[in-house]
PDB file of C-alpha atoms in Angstrom:
ATOM      1  CA  UNK A 156     133.735  93.755  67.943  1.00  0.00           C
ATOM      2  CA  UNK A 157     132.697  90.299  69.003  1.00  0.00           C
ATOM      3  CA  UNK A 158     135.125  90.397  71.925  1.00  0.00           C
ATOM      4  CA  UNK A 159     133.810  93.772  73.016  1.00  0.00           C
ATOM      5  CA  UNK A 160     130.260  92.627  73.079  1.00  0.00           C
ATOM      6  CA  UNK A 161     131.253  89.574  75.139  1.00  0.00           C
ATOM      7  CA  UNK A 162     133.155  91.773  77.692  1.00  0.00           C
ATOM      8  CA  UNK A 163     130.083  94.192  77.801  1.00  0.00           C
ATOM      9  CA  UNK A 164     127.660  91.141  78.367  1.00  0.00           C
ATOM     10  CA  UNK A 165     129.773  89.803  81.189  1.00  0.00           C
ATOM     11  CA  UNK A 166     129.911  93.153  82.965  1.00  0.00           C
ATOM     12  CA  UNK A 167     126.214  93.679  82.775  1.00  0.00           C
ATOM     13  CA  UNK A 168     125.493  90.240  83.882  1.00  0.00           C
ATOM     14  CA  UNK A 169     127.655  90.658  87.066  1.00  0.00           C
ATOM     15  CA  UNK A 170     126.080  93.950  87.851  1.00  0.00           C
ATOM     16  CA  UNK A 171     122.596  92.609  87.502  1.00  0.00           C
ATOM     17  CA  UNK A 172     123.328  89.359  89.377  1.00  0.00           C
ATOM     18  CA  UNK A 173     124.408  91.345  92.353  1.00  0.00           C
ATOM     19  CA  UNK A 174     121.036  93.248  92.441  1.00  0.00           C
ATOM     20  CA  UNK A 175     117.708  92.012  93.497  1.00  0.00           C
ATOM     21  CA  UNK A 176     116.867  89.213  95.868  1.00  0.00           C
ATOM     22  CA  UNK A 177     115.362  89.429  99.280  1.00  0.00           C
ATOM     23  CA  UNK A 178     116.473  91.978 101.746  1.00  0.00           C
ATOM     24  CA  UNK A 179     118.385  90.503 104.597  1.00  0.00           C
ATOM     25  CA  UNK A 180     116.286  89.705 107.652  1.00  0.00           C
ATOM     26  CA  UNK A 181     117.277  91.295 110.863  1.00  0.00           C
ATOM     27  CA  UNK A 182     118.744  88.883 113.380  1.00  0.00           C
ATOM     28  CA  UNK A 183     117.093  88.483 116.671  1.00  0.00           C
ATOM     29  CA  UNK A 184     119.197  89.101 119.886  1.00  0.00           C
ATOM     30  CA  UNK A 185     118.197  86.766 122.519  1.00  0.00           C
ATOM     31  CA  UNK A 186     117.097  88.587 125.743  1.00  0.00           C
ATOM     32  CA  UNK A 187     118.375  87.055 128.929  1.00  0.00           C
ATOM     33  CA  UNK A 188     115.653  86.308 131.510  1.00  0.00           C
ATOM     34  CA  UNK A 189     115.494  88.654 134.387  1.00  0.00           C
ATOM     35  CA  UNK A 190     117.334  87.365 137.358  1.00  0.00           C
ATOM     36  CA  UNK A 191     115.245  86.505 140.291  1.00  0.00           C
ATOM     37  CA  UNK A 192     116.064  88.061 143.609  1.00  0.00           C
ATOM     38  CA  UNK A 193     117.129  85.454 146.251  1.00  0.00           C
ATOM     39  CA  UNK A 194     114.637  85.208 149.026  1.00  0.00           C
ATOM     40  CA  UNK A 195     115.633  87.345 152.033  1.00  0.00           C
ATOM     41  CA  UNK A 196     116.325  85.176 154.938  1.00  0.00           C
ATOM     42  CA  UNK A 197     114.567  85.624 158.164  1.00  0.00           C
ATOM     43  CA  UNK A 198     116.234  87.881 160.660  1.00  0.00           C
ATOM     44  CA  UNK A 199     118.745  85.825 162.566  1.00  0.00           C
ATOM     45  CA  UNK A 200     121.075  87.182 165.212  1.00  0.00           C
ATOM     46  CA  UNK A 201     124.412  88.144 163.809  1.00  0.00           C
ATOM     47  CA  UNK A 202     127.095  85.570 164.160  1.00  0.00           C
ATOM     48  CA  UNK A 203     130.445  86.578 165.776  1.00  0.00           C
ATOM     49  CA  UNK A 204     132.415  88.024 163.075  1.00  0.00           C
ATOM     50  CA  UNK A 205     135.686  86.461 161.957  1.00  0.00           C
ATOM     51  CA  UNK A 206     138.482  89.070 161.992  1.00  0.00           C
ATOM     52  CA  UNK A 207     141.008  88.441 159.295  1.00  0.00           C
ATOM     53  CA  UNK A 208     144.377  89.937 159.933  1.00  0.00           C
ATOM     54  CA  UNK A 209     145.879  91.212 156.778  1.00  0.00           C
ATOM     55  CA  UNK A 210     149.688  91.924 156.706  1.00  0.00           C
ATOM     56  CA  UNK A 211     151.201  94.123 154.075  1.00  0.00           C
ATOM     57  CA  UNK A 212     153.408  92.234 151.796  1.00  0.00           C
ATOM     58  CA  UNK A 213     157.073  92.346 152.921  1.00  0.00           C
ATOM     59  CA  UNK A 214     159.040  94.499 150.560  1.00  0.00           C
ATOM     60  CA  UNK A 215     162.765  95.106 150.343  1.00  0.00           C
ATOM     61  CA  UNK A 216     163.467  98.759 150.872  1.00  0.00           C
ATOM     62  CA  UNK A 217     166.095 100.002 148.573  1.00  0.00           C
ATOM     63  CA  UNK A 218     168.085 103.091 149.349  1.00  0.00           C
ATOM     64  CA  UNK A 219     170.640 104.722 146.988  1.00  0.00           C
ATOM     65  CA  UNK A 220     173.965 105.401 148.315  1.00  0.00           C
ATOM     66  CA  UNK A 221     175.963 107.961 146.107  1.00  0.00           C
ATOM     67  CA  UNK A 222     179.167 107.654 147.872  1.00  0.00           C
ATOM     68  CA  UNK A 223     181.982 106.939 145.358  1.00  0.00           C
ATOM     69  CA  UNK A 224     179.682 107.534 142.312  1.00  0.00           C
ATOM     70  CA  UNK A 225     179.670 110.331 139.869  1.00  0.00           C
ATOM     71  CA  UNK A 226     176.875 112.872 139.929  1.00  0.00           C
ATOM     72  CA  UNK A 227     174.923 112.549 136.880  1.00  0.00           C
ATOM     73  CA  UNK A 228     174.042 116.167 136.700  1.00  0.00           C
ATOM     74  CA  UNK A 229     177.549 117.585 136.775  1.00  0.00           C
ATOM     75  CA  UNK A 230     179.526 117.951 133.572  1.00  0.00           C
ATOM     76  CA  UNK A 231     182.308 115.363 132.908  1.00  0.00           C
ATOM     77  CA  UNK A 232     184.720 118.010 131.789  1.00  0.00           C
ATOM     78  CA  UNK A 233     185.256 120.904 134.189  1.00  0.00           C
ATOM     79  CA  UNK A 234     187.038 124.055 132.870  1.00  0.00           C
ATOM     80  CA  UNK A 235     189.570 125.273 135.298  1.00  0.00           C
ATOM     81  CA  UNK A 236     190.504 128.958 135.261  1.00  0.00           C
ATOM     82  CA  UNK A 237     193.839 129.320 133.489  1.00  0.00           C
ATOM     83  CA  UNK A 238     196.713 130.564 135.747  1.00  0.00           C
ATOM     84  CA  UNK A 239     197.430 134.146 134.698  1.00  0.00           C
ATOM     85  CA  UNK A 240     200.561 134.282 132.695  1.00  0.00           C
ATOM     86  CA  UNK A 241     202.853 137.220 132.652  1.00  0.00           C
ATOM     87  CA  UNK A 242     202.393 137.939 129.007  1.00  0.00           C
ATOM     88  CA  UNK A 243     204.504 140.344 127.030  1.00  0.00           C
ATOM     89  CA  UNK A 244     202.877 143.446 125.602  1.00  0.00           C
ATOM     90  CA  UNK A 245     203.232 141.937 122.186  1.00  0.00           C
ATOM     91  CA  UNK A 246     200.788 139.199 123.033  1.00  0.00           C
ATOM     92  CA  UNK A 247     198.154 141.349 124.716  1.00  0.00           C
ATOM     93  CA  UNK A 248     195.252 141.560 122.327  1.00  0.00           C
ATOM     94  CA  UNK A 249     191.818 142.637 123.337  1.00  0.00           C
ATOM     95  CA  UNK A 250     188.724 140.594 122.164  1.00  0.00           C
ATOM     96  CA  UNK A 251     187.271 143.537 120.252  1.00  0.00           C
ATOM     97  CA  UNK A 252     190.466 144.064 118.280  1.00  0.00           C
ATOM     98  CA  UNK A 253     190.306 144.683 114.575  1.00  0.00           C
ATOM     99  CA  UNK A 254     191.848 142.134 112.143  1.00  0.00           C
ATOM    100  CA  UNK A 255     194.922 144.459 111.760  1.00  0.00           C
ATOM    101  CA  UNK A 256     195.529 144.331 115.569  1.00  0.00           C
ATOM    102  CA  UNK A 257     195.558 140.384 115.546  1.00  0.00           C
ATOM    103  CA  UNK A 258     198.528 140.005 113.317  1.00  0.00           C
ATOM    104  CA  UNK A 259     202.214 140.677 113.839  1.00  0.00           C
ATOM    105  CA  UNK A 260     203.841 143.653 111.959  1.00  0.00           C
ATOM    106  CA  UNK A 261     206.212 141.051 110.210  1.00  0.00           C
ATOM    107  CA  UNK A 262     203.215 139.606 108.413  1.00  0.00           C
ATOM    108  CA  UNK A 263     202.166 142.997 107.060  1.00  0.00           C
ATOM    109  CA  UNK A 264     203.188 144.016 103.539  1.00  0.00           C
ATOM    110  CA  UNK A 265     202.892 147.709 102.335  1.00  0.00           C
ATOM    111  CA  UNK A 266     201.265 147.622  98.961  1.00  0.00           C
ATOM    112  CA  UNK A 267     200.191 151.223  98.060  1.00  0.00           C
ATOM    113  CA  UNK A 268     200.788 154.780  99.331  1.00  0.00           C
ATOM    114  CA  UNK A 269     198.796 157.988  98.855  1.00  0.00           C
ATOM    115  CA  UNK A 270     200.918 160.526 100.520  1.00  0.00           C
ATOM    116  CA  UNK A 271     200.692 163.868  98.609  1.00  0.00           C
ATOM    117  CA  UNK A 272     197.279 164.789 100.082  1.00  0.00           C
ATOM    118  CA  UNK A 273     195.957 166.463 103.191  1.00  0.00           C
ATOM    119  CA  UNK A 274     195.321 163.050 105.026  1.00  0.00           C
ATOM    120  CA  UNK A 275     197.733 160.493 103.595  1.00  0.00           C
ATOM    121  CA  UNK A 276     196.619 156.978 103.425  1.00  0.00           C
ATOM    122  CA  UNK A 277     198.358 153.560 102.735  1.00  0.00           C
ATOM    123  CA  UNK A 278     197.220 150.084 101.905  1.00  0.00           C
ATOM    124  CA  UNK A 279     198.658 147.063 103.604  1.00  0.00           C
ATOM    125  CA  UNK A 280     198.130 143.421 102.984  1.00  0.00           C
ATOM    126  CA  UNK A 281     198.143 140.588 105.447  1.00  0.00           C
ATOM    127  CA  UNK A 282     199.826 137.129 104.803  1.00  0.00           C
ATOM    128  CA  UNK A 283     196.437 135.803 103.460  1.00  0.00           C
ATOM    129  CA  UNK A 284     196.300 138.634 100.740  1.00  0.00           C
ATOM    130  CA  UNK A 285     193.519 140.742 102.287  1.00  0.00           C
ATOM    131  CA  UNK A 286     194.073 144.450 101.963  1.00  0.00           C
ATOM    132  CA  UNK A 287     193.449 147.189 104.695  1.00  0.00           C
ATOM    133  CA  UNK A 288     193.416 150.953 104.275  1.00  0.00           C
ATOM    134  CA  UNK A 289     195.350 152.611 107.028  1.00  0.00           C
ATOM    135  CA  UNK A 290     195.753 156.330 108.012  1.00  0.00           C
ATOM    136  CA  UNK A 291     197.549 158.427 110.723  1.00  0.00           C
ATOM    137  CA  UNK A 292     196.308 157.012 114.118  1.00  0.00           C
ATOM    138  CA  UNK A 293     195.257 153.542 112.944  1.00  0.00           C
ATOM    139  CA  UNK A 294     195.997 150.727 115.469  1.00  0.00           C
ATOM    140  CA  UNK A 295     198.063 148.055 113.868  1.00  0.00           C
ATOM    141  CA  UNK A 296     199.832 144.851 115.150  1.00  0.00           C
ATOM    142  CA  UNK A 297     199.596 142.641 118.190  1.00  0.00           C
ATOM    143  CA  UNK A 298     201.957 145.052 120.087  1.00  0.00           C
ATOM    144  CA  UNK A 299     199.456 147.842 120.156  1.00  0.00           C
ATOM    145  CA  UNK A 300     201.236 149.749 117.535  1.00  0.00           C
ATOM    146  CA  UNK A 301     199.854 152.986 116.057  1.00  0.00           C
ATOM    147  CA  UNK A 302     200.485 154.495 112.671  1.00  0.00           C
ATOM    148  CA  UNK A 303     202.405 157.808 113.316  1.00  0.00           C
ATOM    149  CA  UNK A 304     203.399 158.981 109.824  1.00  0.00           C
ATOM    150  CA  UNK A 305     202.819 158.122 106.146  1.00  0.00           C
ATOM    151  CA  UNK A 306     205.585 159.360 103.797  1.00  0.00           C
ATOM    152  CA  UNK A 307     206.707 158.554 100.244  1.00  0.00           C
ATOM    153  CA  UNK A 308     209.182 156.180 101.635  1.00  0.00           C
ATOM    154  CA  UNK A 309     206.799 154.033 103.714  1.00  0.00           C
ATOM    155  CA  UNK A 310     204.757 153.989 106.934  1.00  0.00           C
ATOM    156  CA  UNK A 311     206.043 154.692 110.412  1.00  0.00           C
ATOM    157  CA  UNK A 312     204.539 152.863 113.319  1.00  0.00           C
ATOM    158  CA  UNK A 313     205.131 153.422 117.060  1.00  0.00           C
ATOM    159  CA  UNK A 314     205.043 150.100 118.774  1.00  0.00           C
ATOM    160  CA  UNK A 315     205.164 149.057 122.428  1.00  0.00           C
ATOM    161  CA  UNK A 316     207.355 146.233 123.594  1.00  0.00           C
ATOM    162  CA  UNK A 317     208.335 144.665 126.871  1.00  0.00           C
ATOM    163  CA  UNK A 318     211.835 143.913 127.953  1.00  0.00           C
ATOM    164  CA  UNK A 319     212.925 140.646 129.642  1.00  0.00           C
ATOM    165  CA  UNK A 320     213.271 142.666 132.780  1.00  0.00           C
ATOM    166  CA  UNK A 321     209.612 143.668 132.559  1.00  0.00           C
ATOM    167  CA  UNK A 322     209.901 147.267 131.493  1.00  0.00           C
ATOM    168  CA  UNK A 323     207.665 148.640 128.769  1.00  0.00           C
ATOM    169  CA  UNK A 324     209.116 150.774 126.036  1.00  0.00           C
ATOM    170  CA  UNK A 325     208.353 152.069 122.678  1.00  0.00           C
ATOM    171  CA  UNK A 326     210.207 151.664 119.283  1.00  0.00           C
ATOM    172  CA  UNK A 327     209.563 153.153 115.866  1.00  0.00           C
ATOM    173  CA  UNK A 328     209.007 150.558 113.029  1.00  0.00           C
ATOM    174  CA  UNK A 329     209.125 151.545 109.469  1.00  0.00           C
ATOM    175  CA  UNK A 330     207.450 149.525 106.755  1.00  0.00           C
ATOM    176  CA  UNK A 331     208.841 150.352 103.334  1.00  0.00           C
ATOM    177  CA  UNK A 332     207.047 150.198  99.981  1.00  0.00           C
ATOM    178  CA  UNK A 333     210.188 148.806  98.360  1.00  0.00           C
ATOM    179  CA  UNK A 334     212.308 146.834 100.898  1.00  0.00           C
ATOM    180  CA  UNK A 335     216.015 147.208 100.439  1.00  0.00           C
TER     181      UNK A 335
END
């Protein structure tokens, strides 16, 4: 209790000592005396004026010579148009192709068949394990193959190919549910 009283007394003493006293006096700012005008001289005839010749400072003119230097606004890597290759029909794939049209028929595995209905269907799986439902007329494979028939034995696909002589032909490929 005694310590609390001492602390309270010190706080009150400090607060009261900061109060009171005289108000600070405003400081006076010295005012500079008004400058006297110099007396105007009597009219005298004008003296011959001295002409000063001012020459502009001599500067070295710099000019940029771009010969042999790279243009900073052109890209460093320029794409050249690829020379058109004579591609086989198996390698021709359009950009809007479905995922089934981007893989070879050798990478497709027949997983399921639904063949005893009006519109038979089959399920094929790609090498990654993703399944796709196909029906008659579905495009499949890089060689522009089309599903022509779905039977209980498997799926028949008509595929285009190009011979080394440049002739385009078609062949029938069968993907069986149970390979021999």
